[in-house]
XYZ file of C-alpha atoms in Angstrom:
658
model
C 9.644 2.457 13.402
C 11.272 5.887 13.759
C 13.078 5.256 10.510
C 9.749 4.885 8.752
C 8.555 8.201 10.127
C 11.814 9.828 9.055
C 11.212 8.483 5.563
C 7.733 9.920 5.534
C 9.199 13.310 6.430
C 11.507 13.100 3.425
C 8.560 12.079 1.274
C 6.687 15.164 2.397
C 9.574 17.401 1.384
C 9.683 15.782 -2.052
C 5.974 16.493 -2.419
C 5.910 20.147 -1.367
C 3.794 20.996 -4.377
C 0.879 19.343 -2.633
C 1.222 21.659 0.321
C 1.753 24.824 -1.640
C 5.323 24.532 -2.918
C 8.708 25.582 -1.649
C 7.682 29.208 -1.773
C 5.681 28.622 1.376
C 8.875 28.397 3.399
C 10.276 31.690 2.174
C 7.137 33.766 1.935
C 5.414 33.212 5.309
C 5.120 36.935 6.038
C 1.451 37.664 6.506
C 0.558 40.816 8.329
C -0.514 39.779 11.834
C -3.170 42.454 11.600
C -4.979 40.087 9.202
C -5.268 37.596 12.021
C -6.726 40.214 14.369
C -9.337 41.182 11.785
C -10.130 37.641 10.629
C -13.713 36.510 11.050
C -13.488 33.262 13.009
C -16.947 31.974 13.907
C -16.785 28.674 15.811
C -19.553 26.115 16.041
C -19.391 22.630 17.595
C -17.061 21.217 14.907
C -16.730 23.878 12.227
C -15.053 27.259 11.755
C -14.992 30.008 9.159
C -12.061 32.185 8.197
C -12.264 35.179 5.839
C -8.947 36.588 4.665
C -7.463 38.136 1.509
C -10.730 37.790 -0.399
C -11.112 34.069 0.368
C -13.620 32.450 2.710
C -12.450 29.141 4.180
C -15.046 26.967 5.887
C -13.554 24.178 7.967
C -15.592 21.225 9.162
C -14.692 18.037 11.026
C -17.535 15.574 11.436
C -17.613 11.950 12.635
C -18.372 9.381 9.949
C -22.114 8.868 9.944
C -22.531 12.405 11.331
C -23.574 11.078 14.751
C -22.082 11.842 18.152
C -18.786 13.589 18.802
C -15.365 13.364 17.258
C -13.865 10.377 19.105
C -10.355 8.956 19.259
C -9.847 5.818 17.239
C -12.913 6.576 15.108
C -13.101 7.960 11.569
C -13.891 11.566 10.743
C -14.412 13.600 7.575
C -12.194 16.686 7.314
C -13.413 19.310 4.814
C -12.239 22.715 3.670
C -14.577 24.724 1.441
C -12.796 27.593 -0.346
C -14.925 30.310 -1.931
C -14.612 33.892 -3.115
C -15.546 35.982 -0.083
C -17.542 38.474 -2.174
C -19.232 36.326 -4.806
C -19.376 32.961 -3.065
C -17.963 31.251 -6.140
C -15.862 28.110 -5.461
C -12.085 28.540 -5.603
C -11.301 25.430 -7.608
C -7.896 24.093 -8.588
C -5.980 25.209 -5.490
C -3.551 22.928 -3.649
C -3.981 23.288 0.113
C -1.935 21.338 2.616
C -3.219 20.372 6.057
C -2.109 18.690 9.278
C -3.657 17.802 12.645
C -1.690 18.124 15.870
C -2.153 18.914 19.543
C -3.502 22.420 20.037
C -1.231 25.376 20.612
C -1.657 27.233 23.907
C -4.362 29.885 23.884
C -2.929 33.301 23.076
C -3.857 36.506 21.296
C -4.629 36.150 17.557
C -1.343 37.648 16.389
C 0.837 35.366 18.489
C -1.300 32.363 17.621
C -0.869 33.024 13.881
C 2.908 33.230 14.229
C 2.968 30.030 16.265
C 0.850 28.304 13.650
C 3.137 29.379 10.806
C 6.205 28.296 12.734
C 4.694 24.882 13.355
C 3.717 24.414 9.699
C 7.232 25.408 8.676
C 8.608 22.557 10.772
C 6.151 20.142 9.179
C 7.284 21.168 5.720
C 10.960 20.884 6.608
C 10.490 17.387 7.989
C 12.244 18.199 11.259
C 12.795 15.147 13.481
C 10.565 15.207 16.548
C 8.255 17.777 14.967
C 5.884 15.534 13.065
C 2.133 16.078 13.348
C -0.209 13.403 14.610
C -1.972 13.357 11.224
C -0.694 14.489 7.857
C -3.487 15.121 5.345
C -0.910 15.192 2.544
C -0.092 11.572 3.174
C -0.962 7.969 2.336
C -1.324 4.446 3.706
C 0.773 1.424 2.820
C -1.229 -1.803 2.570
C 0.474 -5.188 2.678
C -1.024 -8.388 1.303
C -0.241 -11.176 3.755
C 0.402 -14.862 3.198
C -2.478 -15.661 5.521
C -6.062 -14.482 5.074
C -5.457 -10.844 5.951
C -4.209 -7.445 4.829
C -2.103 -5.141 7.014
C -2.665 -1.368 6.845
C 0.323 0.810 7.710
C 0.378 4.538 8.414
C 4.037 5.381 7.672
C 3.737 8.959 8.949
C 1.997 8.680 12.318
C 1.373 6.139 15.024
C -2.004 5.366 16.535
C -1.908 5.923 20.281
C 1.880 6.118 20.138
C 2.090 2.320 19.971
C 2.655 1.281 16.373
C 2.403 2.504 12.802
C 0.171 -0.485 12.051
C -3.226 1.134 11.651
C -5.162 -2.133 11.485
C -5.362 -5.581 9.969
C -8.217 -6.549 7.691
C -9.373 -10.171 8.035
C -10.366 -11.965 4.832
C -12.289 -15.199 4.260
C -9.359 -16.860 2.503
C -5.850 -16.130 1.224
C -5.678 -13.252 -1.267
C -4.130 -13.576 -4.729
C -4.422 -10.215 -6.500
C -5.918 -6.766 -5.982
C -6.806 -3.553 -7.752
C -8.118 -0.180 -6.569
C -10.819 2.089 -7.913
C -10.169 5.603 -9.108
C -9.250 7.691 -6.095
C -8.347 4.555 -4.123
C -11.783 4.522 -2.474
C -12.396 0.794 -2.999
C -9.973 -2.103 -3.012
C -10.920 -5.326 -4.798
C -9.105 -8.469 -3.601
C -9.413 -11.879 -5.287
C -9.926 -14.941 -3.057
C -9.447 -18.066 -5.217
C -10.377 -20.581 -2.501
C -13.835 -19.096 -1.895
C -14.601 -18.047 -5.477
C -15.088 -14.423 -4.413
C -13.679 -10.928 -4.610
C -13.513 -9.070 -1.306
C -14.605 -5.441 -1.621
C -12.812 -3.259 0.927
C -13.894 0.293 1.707
C -10.593 2.123 2.130
C -12.268 4.909 4.080
C -12.904 2.520 6.978
C -10.626 -0.333 5.842
C -13.381 -2.863 6.316
C -14.664 -5.598 4.026
C -18.111 -4.385 2.979
C -18.951 -7.275 0.642
C -17.675 -10.575 -0.698
C -18.721 -10.661 -4.342
C -19.235 -14.003 -6.154
C -16.578 -14.126 -8.879
C -16.644 -17.556 -10.499
C -14.320 -20.509 -10.051
C -10.811 -19.746 -8.748
C -10.765 -15.964 -9.345
C -7.166 -14.804 -9.674
C -6.311 -11.717 -11.743
C -8.585 -8.699 -11.049
C -8.546 -5.609 -13.300
C -10.788 -2.537 -13.509
C -11.467 -1.207 -16.976
C -10.302 2.416 -17.478
C -13.716 4.034 -16.923
C -14.179 2.039 -13.708
C -17.588 0.641 -14.640
C -16.766 -3.072 -14.745
C -14.390 -5.228 -12.736
C -12.974 -8.070 -14.837
C -11.892 -11.219 -13.017
C -9.806 -14.016 -14.536
C -11.062 -17.475 -13.513
C -8.167 -19.950 -13.519
C -10.387 -22.975 -12.997
C -9.098 -26.396 -14.033
C -12.625 -27.656 -14.569
C -13.917 -27.897 -18.126
C -16.010 -24.937 -19.187
C -15.228 -22.776 -16.141
C -11.923 -21.177 -17.125
C -12.496 -17.657 -18.433
C -13.707 -14.326 -17.046
C -16.344 -13.002 -14.689
C -17.441 -9.382 -15.108
C -18.873 -7.477 -12.124
C -20.751 -4.178 -12.305
C -19.041 -1.937 -9.730
C -22.216 0.114 -9.240
C -24.641 -2.721 -8.559
C -21.986 -5.207 -7.373
C -23.694 -7.862 -9.488
C -22.185 -10.275 -12.012
C -23.114 -9.205 -15.538
C -21.089 -11.757 -17.505
C -19.569 -15.192 -16.981
C -17.732 -16.464 -20.031
C -15.576 -19.531 -20.638
C -12.754 -18.351 -22.886
C -10.248 -21.186 -22.772
C -8.018 -23.122 -20.416
C -5.169 -21.695 -18.355
C -4.329 -18.489 -16.546
C -5.858 -15.240 -17.832
C -4.346 -11.762 -18.129
C -6.631 -8.853 -19.032
C -6.112 -5.542 -20.853
C -8.368 -2.810 -22.275
C -8.386 -0.189 -24.964
C -8.030 3.254 -23.401
C -11.678 4.143 -24.128
C -12.922 0.939 -22.414
C -14.498 -0.163 -25.706
C -12.688 -3.498 -25.943
C -11.390 -6.016 -23.404
C -8.623 -8.471 -24.289
C -8.325 -11.727 -22.305
C -5.420 -14.146 -22.733
C -5.956 -17.898 -22.376
C -2.593 -19.409 -21.501
C -3.224 -23.092 -22.197
C -5.577 -22.502 -25.124
C -3.050 -20.348 -26.999
C -5.590 -17.597 -27.745
C -6.688 -14.074 -26.862
C -10.435 -13.472 -26.527
C -11.720 -10.022 -27.503
C -14.902 -8.609 -25.929
C -17.068 -5.665 -26.911
C -17.588 -4.009 -23.517
C -20.756 -2.134 -24.464
C -22.622 -5.327 -25.331
C -20.493 -7.675 -23.177
C -20.254 -9.993 -26.149
C -17.214 -11.890 -27.413
C -16.078 -10.568 -30.774
C -13.395 -13.092 -31.648
C -10.630 -15.428 -30.461
C -7.208 -14.833 -31.983
C -4.478 -17.471 -31.996
C -1.299 -15.862 -30.668
C 0.962 -18.834 -29.939
C 1.069 -21.901 -27.687
C 1.560 -20.061 -24.347
C 0.374 -16.412 -24.177
C 1.733 -15.445 -20.763
C 1.120 -11.692 -20.637
C -0.443 -8.830 -22.552
C -0.740 -5.064 -22.275
C -2.157 -2.135 -24.232
C -0.255 0.863 -25.612
C -2.244 4.083 -25.824
C 0.346 5.482 -28.230
C 0.228 2.725 -30.844
C -3.433 1.769 -30.200
C -2.450 -1.880 -29.989
C -2.322 -4.824 -27.605
C 0.974 -6.706 -27.252
C 0.844 -10.416 -26.340
C 3.981 -12.142 -25.033
C 4.326 -15.871 -25.679
C 7.176 -17.429 -23.711
C 7.134 -20.808 -25.439
C 7.094 -19.478 -29.004
C 9.441 -16.619 -28.150
C 7.442 -13.883 -29.846
C 5.174 -10.897 -29.241
C 1.961 -10.671 -31.245
C 0.726 -7.130 -31.892
C -3.073 -6.784 -32.188
C -4.429 -3.555 -33.645
C -7.110 -2.305 -31.226
C -9.117 -0.691 -34.048
C -9.197 -3.439 -36.650
C -8.870 -6.218 -34.021
C -6.449 -8.006 -36.346
C -2.826 -9.066 -35.922
C -0.638 -6.412 -37.501
C 2.836 -7.663 -36.580
C 4.757 -10.475 -34.873
C 8.008 -9.579 -33.065
C 10.583 -12.336 -32.531
C 12.142 -12.233 -29.059
C 13.494 -15.663 -28.216
C 11.992 -18.141 -25.769
C 11.563 -17.307 -22.094
C 9.679 -13.995 -22.213
C 6.852 -13.471 -19.776
C 5.682 -10.334 -17.909
C 5.034 -7.375 -20.200
C 3.949 -3.823 -19.357
C 3.915 -0.444 -21.092
C 4.728 2.948 -19.654
C 1.797 5.191 -18.811
C 2.202 7.218 -22.016
C 2.397 3.993 -24.054
C 5.740 4.853 -25.666
C 7.840 1.994 -24.335
C 6.961 -1.539 -23.357
C 9.204 -3.899 -21.430
C 8.984 -7.680 -21.429
C 11.067 -9.828 -19.081
C 12.951 -12.969 -20.121
C 13.429 -15.297 -17.152
C 15.749 -17.639 -19.083
C 18.289 -15.003 -20.126
C 17.784 -12.548 -17.206
C 16.984 -9.773 -19.647
C 14.519 -6.939 -20.080
C 13.576 -6.300 -23.719
C 12.444 -2.765 -24.527
C 9.808 -2.301 -27.248
C 9.378 1.025 -29.033
C 5.645 1.374 -29.691
C 6.348 3.874 -32.462
C 7.949 1.176 -34.605
C 6.886 -2.075 -32.892
C 10.535 -3.070 -32.641
C 12.853 -4.150 -29.844
C 15.431 -1.429 -29.320
C 17.228 -2.606 -26.158
C 18.134 -5.913 -24.492
C 19.226 -5.212 -20.915
C 20.687 -7.508 -18.263
C 18.629 -7.269 -15.073
C 18.099 -9.128 -11.785
C 18.234 -12.909 -12.005
C 14.983 -14.594 -13.081
C 12.993 -11.364 -13.517
C 9.301 -11.823 -12.787
C 7.766 -8.453 -11.866
C 7.816 -5.015 -13.475
C 6.522 -1.737 -12.004
C 6.827 1.840 -13.294
C 7.212 5.205 -11.645
C 7.354 8.435 -13.604
C 11.109 8.153 -14.216
C 12.022 4.485 -13.800
C 11.046 0.897 -14.475
C 11.672 -1.389 -11.492
C 12.477 -5.020 -12.302
C 12.227 -7.624 -9.543
C 14.035 -10.945 -9.859
C 13.080 -14.243 -8.214
C 16.664 -15.391 -7.768
C 18.158 -12.182 -6.374
C 17.288 -9.657 -3.658
C 18.585 -6.933 -5.990
C 16.044 -4.704 -7.776
C 17.093 -3.298 -11.167
C 16.081 0.261 -12.113
C 15.853 1.280 -15.780
C 16.003 5.021 -16.400
C 13.114 5.681 -18.792
C 14.613 8.975 -19.946
C 17.666 7.141 -21.255
C 15.680 4.837 -23.560
C 15.571 5.342 -27.298
C 17.138 4.115 -30.507
C 20.840 4.889 -30.529
C 20.928 5.652 -26.807
C 22.707 3.804 -24.013
C 20.170 2.968 -21.289
C 21.144 3.821 -17.713
C 20.703 1.021 -15.169
C 20.911 1.202 -11.395
C 20.101 -1.287 -8.661
C 19.654 -1.708 -4.931
C 19.125 -4.626 -2.572
C 15.719 -5.046 -0.930
C 16.544 -7.459 1.856
C 19.102 -10.213 2.329
C 17.405 -13.098 0.489
C 15.905 -13.681 -2.999
C 12.090 -13.912 -3.179
C 12.153 -17.464 -4.566
C 13.010 -18.778 -1.096
C 9.507 -17.822 0.051
C 6.399 -19.914 -0.508
C 2.990 -19.097 -1.968
C 3.794 -15.903 -3.876
C 0.636 -14.176 -5.157
C -0.002 -12.479 -8.497
C -0.010 -9.049 -6.845
C 3.143 -6.942 -7.216
C 5.731 -6.874 -4.444
C 6.800 -3.386 -5.593
C 4.510 -0.366 -5.132
C 5.101 3.199 -6.280
C 4.920 5.707 -3.420
C 2.523 8.609 -3.497
C 4.902 11.188 -4.968
C 5.917 8.754 -7.757
C 9.633 9.185 -7.006
C 9.995 6.306 -4.558
C 8.848 2.731 -4.057
C 8.063 0.212 -1.356
C 9.499 -3.257 -1.992
C 8.303 -6.277 -0.050
C 10.794 -9.039 0.581
C 8.631 -12.105 1.324
C 11.541 -13.962 2.918
C 12.376 -11.567 5.758
C 8.789 -10.250 5.939
C 9.882 -6.639 5.504
C 8.733 -3.763 3.296
C 11.703 -1.623 2.236
C 11.327 2.029 1.279
C 13.576 3.290 -1.511
C 13.821 6.879 -2.774
C 15.099 7.473 -6.293
C 18.627 8.814 -6.237
C 19.656 6.902 -3.111
C 22.150 4.043 -2.957
C 20.018 1.815 -0.751
C 16.601 1.692 0.946
C 16.361 4.350 3.623
C 13.921 2.587 5.955
C 11.856 -0.532 6.369
C 8.781 -1.931 8.041
C 8.668 -5.376 9.654
C 5.141 -6.817 9.466
C 5.044 -8.438 12.908
C 2.599 -11.285 13.354
C 1.968 -11.710 9.618
C 4.015 -12.506 6.525
C 4.052 -9.869 3.770
C 3.718 -10.905 0.153
C 2.739 -7.772 -1.818
C 2.298 -4.019 -1.376
C 0.348 -1.092 -2.723
C -0.203 2.526 -1.672
C -3.574 4.086 -0.839
C -3.361 7.851 -1.331
C -4.975 9.953 1.384
C -4.028 13.443 0.236
C -6.631 16.157 0.417
C -8.748 15.766 -2.694
C -10.978 18.213 -4.476
C -14.227 16.271 -4.159
C -16.281 19.174 -5.544
C -15.286 22.572 -6.974
C -13.464 24.326 -4.146
C -14.130 21.529 -1.631
C -11.076 19.629 -0.358
C -11.643 16.674 1.924
C -10.142 13.567 3.473
C -11.330 10.822 5.799
C -8.997 9.972 8.676
C -8.863 7.932 11.834
C -8.416 10.195 14.852
C -5.322 9.060 16.778
C -5.977 10.452 20.276
C -8.296 12.489 22.477
C -7.832 16.178 23.267
C -7.928 19.665 21.819
C -6.315 19.807 18.372
C -5.212 22.319 15.789
C -5.980 21.587 12.148
C -3.401 23.624 10.241
C -4.149 24.757 6.682
C -1.754 26.357 4.228
C -2.320 27.978 0.839
C 0.365 29.289 -1.482
C -1.753 31.620 -3.647
C -2.814 33.703 -1.806
C -0.427 33.054 1.065
C -2.575 31.934 3.992
C -1.609 29.872 7.019
C -4.163 29.254 9.725
C -4.858 26.782 12.541
C -8.477 25.753 13.121
C -9.631 24.019 16.303
C -11.197 20.557 16.752
C -12.098 18.774 19.984
C -11.723 14.973 20.044
C -13.348 13.028 22.874
C -11.779 10.074 24.668
C -12.891 6.630 23.540
C -13.766 4.608 26.668
C -13.133 1.310 24.885
C -9.629 2.324 23.804
C -8.842 3.718 27.244
C -9.907 0.428 28.785
C -7.851 -1.612 26.308
C -4.723 0.439 27.037
C -4.875 -0.601 30.677
C -4.348 -4.244 29.768
C -0.874 -5.671 29.358
C 0.305 -6.083 25.767
C 3.002 -8.108 24.025
C 5.581 -6.615 21.671
C 7.757 -9.258 20.004
C 11.425 -8.444 19.427
C 12.150 -10.935 16.648
C 14.374 -9.240 14.086
C 15.161 -12.305 11.973
C 12.214 -14.464 10.878
C 14.401 -17.359 9.622
C 16.056 -19.877 11.977
C 17.568 -23.359 11.802
C 16.353 -26.737 12.939
C 17.791 -28.267 16.075
C 19.401 -25.126 17.465
C 18.067 -23.259 20.528
C 16.523 -19.918 19.679
C 16.074 -17.068 22.129
C 12.615 -15.637 21.475
C 12.375 -12.238 23.124
C 9.417 -9.964 23.732
C 8.431 -6.980 25.827
C 5.386 -6.566 28.088
C 3.957 -3.031 28.168
C 0.858 -1.548 29.734
C -1.011 1.734 30.052
C -1.315 4.934 28.055
C 2.435 5.553 28.042
C 3.489 1.951 27.338
C 5.052 1.452 30.743
C 7.055 -1.781 30.877
C 5.831 -4.558 33.181
C 8.599 -6.011 35.300
C 8.612 -9.101 37.441
C 5.958 -11.184 35.650
C 6.741 -14.745 36.750
C 4.218 -16.894 34.898
C 4.833 -15.914 31.285
C 4.859 -18.814 28.852
C 5.426 -19.104 25.107
C 3.291 -21.561 23.144
C 4.473 -22.464 19.642
C 3.368 -24.843 16.892
C 4.018 -25.583 13.230
C 1.459 -24.566 10.582
C -0.954 -25.589 9.261
C -1.563 -27.641 12.411
C 0.578 -29.541 14.902
C 0.630 -30.327 18.591
C 1.581 -27.100 20.448
C 4.558 -26.943 22.782
C 5.070 -24.579 25.711
C 8.138 -23.170 27.445
C 8.566 -20.701 30.296
C 9.822 -17.175 29.707
C 12.101 -15.323 32.105
C 12.892 -11.644 32.522
C 16.270 -10.644 31.097
C 15.949 -6.858 31.156
C 13.661 -3.916 31.809
C 10.337 -5.579 31.014
C 12.015 -7.767 28.374
C 11.437 -11.509 28.603
C 13.082 -14.441 26.878
C 12.092 -18.028 26.140
C 14.389 -20.721 24.755
C 12.636 -22.655 21.988
C 13.900 -25.410 19.696
C 12.434 -26.405 16.333
C 12.951 -30.005 15.218
C 11.192 -29.759 11.839
C 11.244 -27.296 8.984
C 8.224 -25.133 8.181
C 6.336 -22.070 9.387
C 5.895 -21.725 13.152
C 3.661 -19.413 15.176
C 4.477 -18.135 18.673
C 1.928 -16.940 21.256
C 2.446 -15.520 24.751
C 0.187 -16.196 27.741
C 0.031 -15.299 31.431
C -2.631 -16.079 34.025
C -1.608 -13.273 36.369
C -1.995 -10.729 33.562
C -5.255 -12.250 32.323
C -3.497 -12.831 29.001
C -4.848 -15.890 27.234
C -2.974 -17.556 24.396
C -4.199 -16.103 21.113
C -5.455 -12.849 22.637
C -2.280 -10.958 21.668
C -0.431 -10.431 18.383
C 1.608 -13.494 17.487
C 5.003 -13.906 15.860
C 5.875 -16.173 12.929
C 9.177 -17.868 12.107
C 10.402 -19.820 9.099
C 12.522 -22.826 10.104
C 15.053 -24.256 7.626
C 17.414 -27.202 7.640
C 20.659 -26.343 9.364
C 22.624 -26.685 6.128
C 20.559 -24.156 4.128
C 21.810 -20.863 5.513
C 24.317 -19.702 8.123
C 23.131 -19.789 11.692
C 21.037 -16.908 12.919
C 20.201 -15.930 16.441
C 17.163 -13.872 17.296
C 18.267 -11.023 19.542
């Protein structure tokens, strides 16, 4: 867990531009007389600072604007920056902000120096000097194998217990997701229920389950954000096609049968046309978005597996793995303008953000083929991870994930070009290849981090999200998703955003009760100041902390049949996570999914509040472990559970869970 926070510190350093740039560290020399003359006018939850010709109005209000700021609840943090003389908004600035326990009361000059010193530590990423909340930060969300999504705060921990912010329950297993502009809404497809779950990422709650046709799988927002397009992979006649949902009214505005098979969806950059592939029908359906009418169906080969749009060439590229070719459709004339021969086996295809280069992956030859959109020609054929199946871009690299290898291949985008020798790098994201896991979704297992110079990579076998920074030899940290099994990842940005000219805001969950400083920094002009905010104790959270809690200590989620396994866990209780010793009636109940007769074994103390139960698994499959105790009032199922994958003893070397 500490490793994750360390990583977040490094991330913050790499993103200093957000918090005012590196110059902040060398030019923190404000005259303390400014602090003595500053106009600081407190109200219940707002303050005003006037300095160097700028008026800064700070406000912290609970969501819903009712009651007090309360720990564990959400609050809106706002900074309004205006010209002190004219009142005109100061737009386009890049403030950084943090929330931490309040500094001791002192005279204004000393307080300003203390504030600047504290902010300097935040910017340097000093170990042990992290704030409780970093408003220049982000959340990591993990799509689970079960019907849930895990939300991770990699920078801070809630209540000092875990960096898991919360888990979002869903009606059924998720398959794919996409986020709105600004990451304010997350749309998650649920094939089993024929719906798309709409999640408000301010509160991380499901606010609606939108009807989305039969077996909704791929979900894509058109560039202007108006319509959500959903691919319906139904095997019933006349129900395989697309469902279009108006994101403003949340109503279905189009249901169209386009042809059998899986559907991928792409758009022209102006959202004028939508292109929908029909895998088993061998066609691409083209829609006029303004009228929501189908313009034509173009034959592109027997198995169109993927398609993407290039803003540079104004064309859609359709990859057909069976025919071994890419069909190029002109997005203006809506006609085929070229066919590129590639060889059989191609599948996933994506273009860089600027549209210059496209990459398609060949799972038969373990290659990545690079297309130059300027000439519609293949200019590179690169050997990558075995059985490549996913492709994700950052600003500088393309990340290629292979099914048959834990190694992730990185393609340096700056080294691409005719006559150039592409630069490839790689790193291992876990010990096992993804193909050993079951039920992989459409959603990507690789997610670009907020500063676009790092990625999170989920390994679905060891249930861990690995964090990798570009330029490193290996991942620098990881997160084990205890109690659930990770399948995909994406990042929800929570940096301060300019929501109106001169108004910078963020919505956060308050981690604790007490008196807090909200530190703000500006680079031009150079201003550092700590505002005050009082957060009240949440009686419900205080009550919950008094109950005993289980923390599993299972570092390896894969075990063998027939061999005893030592399942360890810790019992903690209270505000400071004090360990509970001497509990004599702890028992571990375990069963195989989706449903089997549960078994129970006793657990015994083996260390300082650490308990151990010997369990044996006779059959392969996924198992779930629960802990119960009558003396602690801990019923089975009331605490987070652990999951294990059991394999035949001849599959992998023996593992023991420490």
